[in-house]
Amino acid sequence: MTHEASAERAYEYFCEGLTSGRWGSFFDLLAAEVDLLWPYPPNAGEYTGADGRDKLIEFCGQLGGEGNRLTDIDVICRTVGDESVVFEDHSQGVFGGQPYDGRHCVILTMRDEQVIGFREYTAPAG
């Protein structure tokens, strides 16, 4: 499987977690060590190695449940690089019990069909 196809699958599972809270399929694709750039306070920051993997699981596990989930994710653009694929989307849902409308740029770096890098950038829509 190409890194592009692997990233497509990982992004699909990531979105499944955001909308349903079912993260198992996405977590199964994480390598033992992941370079992570997480945008959301209070945990915003960069994490590497096994700590990056553990933090990504911890942070994602808080999303997708009641009051913290996306209901609509519309991919606007996809860009393929050497090992990474960039997904830009417009998403709506509820976070912290409040309506949410945002744009995201999720960058997945793949190797051997596993996620070795995850970066996300966010901005309010509009």
PDB file of C-alpha atoms in Angstrom:
ATOM      1  CA  MET A   1       0.000   0.000   0.000  1.00  0.00           C
ATOM      2  CA  THR A   2       1.335   3.466  -0.849  1.00  0.00           C
ATOM      3  CA  HIS A   3       1.854   6.104   1.835  1.00  0.00           C
ATOM      4  CA  GLU A   4      -0.977   8.057   0.188  1.00  0.00           C
ATOM      5  CA  ALA A   5      -3.429   5.160   0.549  1.00  0.00           C
ATOM      6  CA  SER A   6      -2.205   4.499   4.096  1.00  0.00           C
ATOM      7  CA  ALA A   7      -2.740   8.160   5.021  1.00  0.00           C
ATOM      8  CA  GLU A   8      -6.221   8.143   3.466  1.00  0.00           C
ATOM      9  CA  ARG A   9      -7.138   5.172   5.630  1.00  0.00           C
ATOM     10  CA  ALA A  10      -5.620   6.753   8.766  1.00  0.00           C
ATOM     11  CA  TYR A  11      -7.464  10.040   8.136  1.00  0.00           C
ATOM     12  CA  GLU A  12     -10.736   8.145   7.629  1.00  0.00           C
ATOM     13  CA  TYR A  13     -10.234   6.400  10.987  1.00  0.00           C
ATOM     14  CA  PHE A  14      -9.238   9.704  12.621  1.00  0.00           C
ATOM     15  CA  CYS A  15     -12.499  11.281  11.420  1.00  0.00           C
ATOM     16  CA  GLU A  16     -14.422   8.238  12.648  1.00  0.00           C
ATOM     17  CA  GLY A  17     -12.996   8.871  16.102  1.00  0.00           C
ATOM     18  CA  LEU A  18     -13.924  12.555  16.005  1.00  0.00           C
ATOM     19  CA  THR A  19     -17.510  11.818  15.019  1.00  0.00           C
ATOM     20  CA  SER A  20     -18.220   8.625  16.974  1.00  0.00           C
ATOM     21  CA  GLY A  21     -15.637   8.342  19.737  1.00  0.00           C
ATOM     22  CA  ARG A  22     -14.484   4.990  18.314  1.00  0.00           C
ATOM     23  CA  TRP A  23     -10.700   5.409  18.142  1.00  0.00           C
ATOM     24  CA  GLY A  24      -9.464   1.810  18.025  1.00  0.00           C
ATOM     25  CA  SER A  25      -8.904   1.641  14.262  1.00  0.00           C
ATOM     26  CA  PHE A  26      -6.914   4.896  14.264  1.00  0.00           C
ATOM     27  CA  PHE A  27      -4.865   3.926  17.328  1.00  0.00           C
ATOM     28  CA  ASP A  28      -4.024   0.590  15.690  1.00  0.00           C
ATOM     29  CA  LEU A  29      -2.269   2.491  12.882  1.00  0.00           C
ATOM     30  CA  LEU A  30       0.052   4.431  15.194  1.00  0.00           C
ATOM     31  CA  ALA A  31       3.718   3.475  15.174  1.00  0.00           C
ATOM     32  CA  ALA A  32       5.483   2.854  18.500  1.00  0.00           C
ATOM     33  CA  GLU A  33       6.950   6.359  18.203  1.00  0.00           C
ATOM     34  CA  VAL A  34       5.023   9.345  16.820  1.00  0.00           C
ATOM     35  CA  ASP A  35       6.096  12.950  16.357  1.00  0.00           C
ATOM     36  CA  LEU A  36       3.096  15.009  17.463  1.00  0.00           C
ATOM     37  CA  LEU A  37       2.178  18.677  17.146  1.00  0.00           C
ATOM     38  CA  TRP A  38      -1.084  19.244  19.061  1.00  0.00           C
ATOM     39  CA  PRO A  39      -2.881  22.610  18.730  1.00  0.00           C
ATOM     40  CA  TYR A  40      -5.407  22.583  21.559  1.00  0.00           C
ATOM     41  CA  PRO A  41      -4.785  24.201  24.959  1.00  0.00           C
ATOM     42  CA  PRO A  42      -4.108  23.287  27.645  1.00  0.00           C
ATOM     43  CA  ASN A  43      -2.121  20.452  26.019  1.00  0.00           C
ATOM     44  CA  ALA A  44      -0.843  22.373  22.990  1.00  0.00           C
ATOM     45  CA  GLY A  45       2.733  21.527  22.153  1.00  0.00           C
ATOM     46  CA  GLU A  46       5.178  19.187  20.503  1.00  0.00           C
ATOM     47  CA  TYR A  47       5.787  15.653  21.686  1.00  0.00           C
ATOM     48  CA  THR A  48       8.089  12.977  20.272  1.00  0.00           C
ATOM     49  CA  GLY A  49       8.730   9.266  20.397  1.00  0.00           C
ATOM     50  CA  ALA A  50       6.696   6.978  22.634  1.00  0.00           C
ATOM     51  CA  ASP A  51       5.540  10.063  24.565  1.00  0.00           C
ATOM     52  CA  GLY A  52       4.138  11.506  21.323  1.00  0.00           C
ATOM     53  CA  ARG A  53       2.183   8.311  20.689  1.00  0.00           C
ATOM     54  CA  ASP A  54       0.864   8.202  24.262  1.00  0.00           C
ATOM     55  CA  LYS A  55      -0.142  11.882  24.176  1.00  0.00           C
ATOM     56  CA  LEU A  56      -1.944  11.485  20.845  1.00  0.00           C
ATOM     57  CA  ILE A  57      -3.946   8.575  22.265  1.00  0.00           C
ATOM     58  CA  GLU A  58      -4.692  10.527  25.443  1.00  0.00           C
ATOM     59  CA  PHE A  59      -5.758  13.703  23.661  1.00  0.00           C
ATOM     60  CA  CYS A  60      -7.816  11.997  20.941  1.00  0.00           C
ATOM     61  CA  GLY A  61      -9.524   9.824  23.534  1.00  0.00           C
ATOM     62  CA  GLN A  62     -11.108  12.970  24.978  1.00  0.00           C
ATOM     63  CA  LEU A  63     -12.774  13.766  21.647  1.00  0.00           C
ATOM     64  CA  GLY A  64     -15.710  12.207  19.864  1.00  0.00           C
ATOM     65  CA  GLY A  65     -17.896  11.763  22.917  1.00  0.00           C
ATOM     66  CA  GLU A  66     -21.031  13.570  24.011  1.00  0.00           C
ATOM     67  CA  GLY A  67     -20.433  17.335  24.004  1.00  0.00           C
ATOM     68  CA  ASN A  68     -17.025  17.023  22.255  1.00  0.00           C
ATOM     69  CA  ARG A  69     -17.519  15.704  18.757  1.00  0.00           C
ATOM     70  CA  LEU A  70     -17.666  16.717  15.149  1.00  0.00           C
ATOM     71  CA  THR A  71     -20.827  15.992  13.224  1.00  0.00           C
ATOM     72  CA  ASP A  72     -19.737  17.129   9.748  1.00  0.00           C
ATOM     73  CA  ILE A  73     -16.250  16.936   8.234  1.00  0.00           C
ATOM     74  CA  ASP A  74     -15.857  18.175   4.668  1.00  0.00           C
ATOM     75  CA  VAL A  75     -12.418  17.703   3.067  1.00  0.00           C
ATOM     76  CA  ILE A  76     -11.562  20.809   1.058  1.00  0.00           C
ATOM     77  CA  CYS A  77      -8.117  19.861  -0.179  1.00  0.00           C
ATOM     78  CA  ARG A  78      -5.658  16.975  -0.075  1.00  0.00           C
ATOM     79  CA  THR A  79      -1.967  17.391  -0.876  1.00  0.00           C
ATOM     80  CA  VAL A  80       0.475  14.491  -1.210  1.00  0.00           C
ATOM     81  CA  GLY A  81       4.169  14.832  -0.323  1.00  0.00           C
ATOM     82  CA  ASP A  82       7.058  12.368  -0.110  1.00  0.00           C
ATOM     83  CA  GLU A  83       5.965  10.692   3.148  1.00  0.00           C
ATOM     84  CA  SER A  84       3.147  12.987   4.249  1.00  0.00           C
ATOM     85  CA  VAL A  85      -0.386  13.755   3.155  1.00  0.00           C
ATOM     86  CA  VAL A  86      -2.083  17.023   4.132  1.00  0.00           C
ATOM     87  CA  PHE A  87      -5.842  17.072   4.633  1.00  0.00           C
ATOM     88  CA  GLU A  88      -7.594  20.438   4.892  1.00  0.00           C
ATOM     89  CA  ASP A  89     -11.169  20.306   6.122  1.00  0.00           C
ATOM     90  CA  HIS A  90     -14.099  22.382   7.280  1.00  0.00           C
ATOM     91  CA  SER A  91     -15.776  20.808  10.305  1.00  0.00           C
ATOM     92  CA  GLN A  92     -18.789  21.487  12.442  1.00  0.00           C
ATOM     93  CA  GLY A  93     -19.968  19.972  15.681  1.00  0.00           C
ATOM     94  CA  VAL A  94     -19.966  20.603  19.407  1.00  0.00           C
ATOM     95  CA  PHE A  95     -16.979  21.173  21.713  1.00  0.00           C
ATOM     96  CA  GLY A  96     -17.247  21.952  25.378  1.00  0.00           C
ATOM     97  CA  GLY A  97     -21.005  21.770  24.874  1.00  0.00           C
ATOM     98  CA  GLN A  98     -20.844  24.778  22.512  1.00  0.00           C
ATOM     99  CA  PRO A  99     -21.425  24.873  18.737  1.00  0.00           C
ATOM    100  CA  TYR A 100     -18.167  24.499  16.812  1.00  0.00           C
ATOM    101  CA  ASP A 101     -17.298  25.612  13.281  1.00  0.00           C
ATOM    102  CA  GLY A 102     -13.650  25.365  12.278  1.00  0.00           C
ATOM    103  CA  ARG A 103     -11.075  24.647   9.650  1.00  0.00           C
ATOM    104  CA  HIS A 104      -8.269  22.181  10.170  1.00  0.00           C
ATOM    105  CA  CYS A 105      -5.096  21.156   8.471  1.00  0.00           C
ATOM    106  CA  VAL A 106      -4.110  17.607   9.478  1.00  0.00           C
ATOM    107  CA  ILE A 107      -0.740  16.325   8.288  1.00  0.00           C
ATOM    108  CA  LEU A 108      -0.135  12.598   8.541  1.00  0.00           C
ATOM    109  CA  THR A 109       3.366  11.244   7.975  1.00  0.00           C
ATOM    110  CA  MET A 110       3.373   7.557   7.129  1.00  0.00           C
ATOM    111  CA  ARG A 111       5.944   4.782   7.042  1.00  0.00           C
ATOM    112  CA  ASP A 112       5.219   1.092   6.498  1.00  0.00           C
ATOM    113  CA  GLU A 113       1.457   1.807   6.673  1.00  0.00           C
ATOM    114  CA  GLN A 114       1.805   3.346  10.142  1.00  0.00           C
ATOM    115  CA  VAL A 115       1.418   6.931  11.357  1.00  0.00           C
ATOM    116  CA  ILE A 116       4.843   8.210  12.446  1.00  0.00           C
ATOM    117  CA  GLY A 117       3.896  11.901  12.469  1.00  0.00           C
ATOM    118  CA  PHE A 118       0.727  13.839  13.266  1.00  0.00           C
ATOM    119  CA  ARG A 119       0.450  17.627  13.025  1.00  0.00           C
ATOM    120  CA  GLU A 120      -2.730  19.675  13.172  1.00  0.00           C
ATOM    121  CA  TYR A 121      -3.400  23.371  12.713  1.00  0.00           C
ATOM    122  CA  THR A 122      -6.805  24.937  13.382  1.00  0.00           C
ATOM    123  CA  ALA A 123      -8.646  28.168  12.748  1.00  0.00           C
ATOM    124  CA  PRO A 124     -12.223  29.354  13.111  1.00  0.00           C
ATOM    125  CA  ALA A 125     -14.195  28.974   9.890  1.00  0.00           C
ATOM    126  CA  GLY A 126     -14.867  32.347   8.318  1.00  0.00           C
TER     127      GLY A 126
END
